[in-house]
């Protein structure tokens, strides 16, 4: 089984038994409020990551200034990271143990998801560090201040883009494991 988030493309067949019974195209039509909540929460993360990436593209294209980018980014990023951290805490300490118990045959998948969470939380710390460096650069008044700001912003953008790509992979894999359990258990 490929566990590396950067190279995996989904679950191996031995972890797809419930997913084969409950394919994605039937998830939204089942009337299960818990699955709707889970999918909506994951959609929030995807949508916010997409919006932050789009604004980063605008900054890279010189459509907005560094201060404008920072002003737009900071409140969204704070809410996003806090929500992601809280979501993972609930999963790690409540849902994953319960789902693991309900479907012990899927334990290797939960191990992978737990490893993803550890990676994501290290990435959150790195994003915060890079964001703070970018924000500090806005106070630079040297002759090359714009270059300093662009370099600091670029470091944030590269870190966040990698994290967002990994997050999207993780969310899809998590859904493919969890949603079928929810549907199976009613």
Coordinates of C-alpha atoms in Angstrom, one line a residue:
X1 CA 0.0 0.0 0.0
X2 CA 1.3 3.4 -0.9
X3 CA 1.1 5.6 2.2
X4 CA 3.0 8.7 0.9
X5 CA 0.5 11.4 0.5
X6 CA 2.5 12.9 -2.5
X7 CA 2.4 9.7 -4.5
X8 CA -0.8 7.8 -3.5
X9 CA -3.8 7.9 -5.8
X10 CA -6.4 6.4 -3.5
X11 CA -6.9 3.2 -1.5
X12 CA -5.8 -0.3 -2.6
X13 CA -8.5 -2.8 -3.3
X14 CA -8.4 -4.4 0.2
X15 CA -9.6 -1.1 1.7
X16 CA -12.2 -0.4 -0.9
X17 CA -14.8 -3.0 0.0
X18 CA -17.3 -0.5 1.6
X19 CA -16.5 2.1 -1.1
X20 CA -17.4 -0.4 -3.8
X21 CA -20.8 -0.9 -2.0
X22 CA -21.3 2.8 -1.4
X23 CA -19.7 4.7 -4.4
X24 CA -19.3 8.5 -4.4
X25 CA -22.1 9.1 -6.8
X26 CA -24.6 7.9 -4.2
X27 CA -23.3 9.8 -1.2
X28 CA -25.3 13.0 -1.4
X29 CA -28.6 11.3 -2.2
X30 CA -28.8 9.1 0.8
X31 CA -30.4 11.5 3.3
X32 CA -27.7 10.9 5.9
X33 CA -27.2 14.2 7.8
X34 CA -23.8 13.1 9.2
X35 CA -22.4 12.4 5.7
X36 CA -23.7 15.7 4.5
X37 CA -22.1 17.5 7.4
X38 CA -18.7 15.7 6.7
X39 CA -18.8 16.4 3.0
X40 CA -19.8 20.1 3.6
X41 CA -16.9 20.6 6.0
X42 CA -14.5 19.1 3.6
X43 CA -15.9 21.2 0.8
X44 CA -15.2 24.3 3.0
X45 CA -11.6 23.3 3.2
X46 CA -11.3 22.7 -0.5
X47 CA -13.0 26.0 -1.3
X48 CA -10.9 28.1 1.0
X49 CA -7.7 26.5 -0.2
X50 CA -8.8 27.3 -3.8
X51 CA -9.6 30.9 -2.9
X52 CA -6.3 31.4 -1.1
X53 CA -4.4 29.9 -4.1
X54 CA -6.3 32.2 -6.5
X55 CA -5.4 35.2 -4.5
X56 CA -1.7 34.0 -4.4
X57 CA -1.9 33.8 -8.2
X58 CA -3.2 37.4 -8.4
X59 CA -0.3 38.5 -6.2
X60 CA 2.3 36.6 -8.3
X61 CA 0.8 38.3 -11.4
X62 CA 1.2 41.7 -9.8
X63 CA -2.6 42.2 -9.8
X64 CA -2.5 43.1 -6.1
X65 CA 0.1 44.6 -3.8
X66 CA 1.8 42.8 -0.9
X67 CA -0.2 44.7 1.8
X68 CA -3.5 44.0 0.0
X69 CA -2.6 40.3 -0.3
X70 CA -1.7 40.1 3.4
X71 CA -4.9 42.0 4.4
X72 CA -7.1 39.6 2.5
X73 CA -5.1 36.5 3.4
X74 CA -4.6 36.8 7.2
X75 CA -8.2 36.5 8.5
X76 CA -9.0 33.7 6.0
X77 CA -5.9 31.8 6.7
X78 CA -6.4 32.1 10.5
X79 CA -9.9 30.8 10.3
X80 CA -8.9 28.0 7.8
X81 CA -6.0 26.7 9.9
X82 CA -8.0 26.9 13.2
X83 CA -10.9 25.0 11.6
X84 CA -8.6 22.4 10.1
X85 CA -6.8 21.9 13.4
X86 CA -10.1 21.6 15.3
X87 CA -11.6 19.2 12.7
X88 CA -8.5 17.0 12.9
X89 CA -8.7 16.9 16.7
X90 CA -12.3 15.7 16.6
X91 CA -11.4 13.1 14.1
X92 CA -8.3 11.9 15.9
X93 CA -9.8 11.6 19.3
X94 CA -13.5 10.8 18.6
X95 CA -14.4 9.7 15.1
X96 CA -11.4 7.7 14.0
X97 CA -11.3 5.5 17.1
X98 CA -15.0 4.8 16.7
X99 CA -14.8 4.0 13.0
X100 CA -11.7 1.9 13.6
X101 CA -13.7 -0.2 16.1
X102 CA -16.7 -0.4 13.8
X103 CA -14.5 -1.6 10.8
X104 CA -11.3 -3.1 12.1
X105 CA -10.4 -4.3 8.7
X106 CA -9.8 -0.7 7.6
X107 CA -7.3 -0.1 10.4
X108 CA -4.4 0.4 8.0
X109 CA -6.3 3.2 6.3
X110 CA -6.8 4.9 9.6
X111 CA -3.1 4.6 10.3
X112 CA -2.5 6.4 7.0
X113 CA -5.0 9.1 7.8
X114 CA -3.4 9.6 11.3
X115 CA 0.0 10.0 9.6
X116 CA -1.5 12.5 7.2
X117 CA -2.8 14.5 10.2
X118 CA 0.7 14.6 11.7
X119 CA 2.1 15.9 8.4
X120 CA -0.7 18.5 8.1
X121 CA 0.0 19.8 11.6
X122 CA 3.7 20.2 10.9
X123 CA 2.7 22.0 7.7
X124 CA 0.3 24.3 9.7
X125 CA 3.3 25.4 11.9
X126 CA 5.4 26.0 8.8
X127 CA 2.6 28.0 7.1
X128 CA 2.3 30.1 10.2
X129 CA 6.0 30.7 10.3
X130 CA 6.1 31.7 6.6
X131 CA 3.1 33.9 7.0
X132 CA 4.7 35.7 9.9
X133 CA 7.9 36.2 8.0
X134 CA 5.8 37.7 5.1
X135 CA 3.9 40.0 7.4
X136 CA 7.1 41.2 9.0
X137 CA 8.5 41.9 5.6
X138 CA 5.7 44.5 5.1
X139 CA 7.6 46.7 7.5
X140 CA 10.8 46.7 5.5
X141 CA 11.6 50.2 4.3
X142 CA 14.9 49.4 2.5
X143 CA 15.5 50.2 -1.1
X144 CA 14.7 46.5 -2.0
X145 CA 11.6 46.2 0.2
X146 CA 9.5 45.1 -2.6
X147 CA 11.9 42.2 -3.4
X148 CA 12.0 41.2 0.2
X149 CA 8.2 41.2 0.4
X150 CA 8.0 39.1 -2.8
X151 CA 10.5 36.6 -1.6
X152 CA 8.8 36.2 1.8
X153 CA 5.4 35.9 0.1
X154 CA 6.7 33.4 -2.3
X155 CA 8.0 31.2 0.5
X156 CA 4.5 31.3 2.1
X157 CA 2.9 30.5 -1.2
X158 CA 5.1 27.6 -2.0
X159 CA 4.5 26.1 1.5
X160 CA 0.8 26.7 1.4
X161 CA 0.4 25.3 -2.2
X162 CA 2.1 22.0 -1.2
X163 CA 0.0 21.8 1.9
X164 CA -3.2 22.5 0.0
X165 CA -2.4 19.8 -2.6
X166 CA -1.7 17.3 0.2
X167 CA -4.9 18.3 2.0
X168 CA -7.1 17.7 -1.1
X169 CA -5.6 14.2 -1.5
X170 CA -6.1 13.6 2.2
X171 CA -9.7 14.8 2.1
X172 CA -10.6 12.5 -0.8
X173 CA -8.9 9.5 0.8
X174 CA -10.6 10.2 4.1
X175 CA -14.0 10.5 2.5
X176 CA -13.5 7.2 0.6
X177 CA -12.8 5.4 3.9
X178 CA -15.2 7.2 6.2
X179 CA -18.4 8.0 4.3
X180 CA -19.0 4.4 3.3
X181 CA -18.7 3.4 7.0
X182 CA -21.2 6.0 7.9
X183 CA -23.6 4.8 5.2
X184 CA -23.0 1.1 6.2
X185 CA -23.6 1.8 9.9
X186 CA -26.7 4.1 9.2

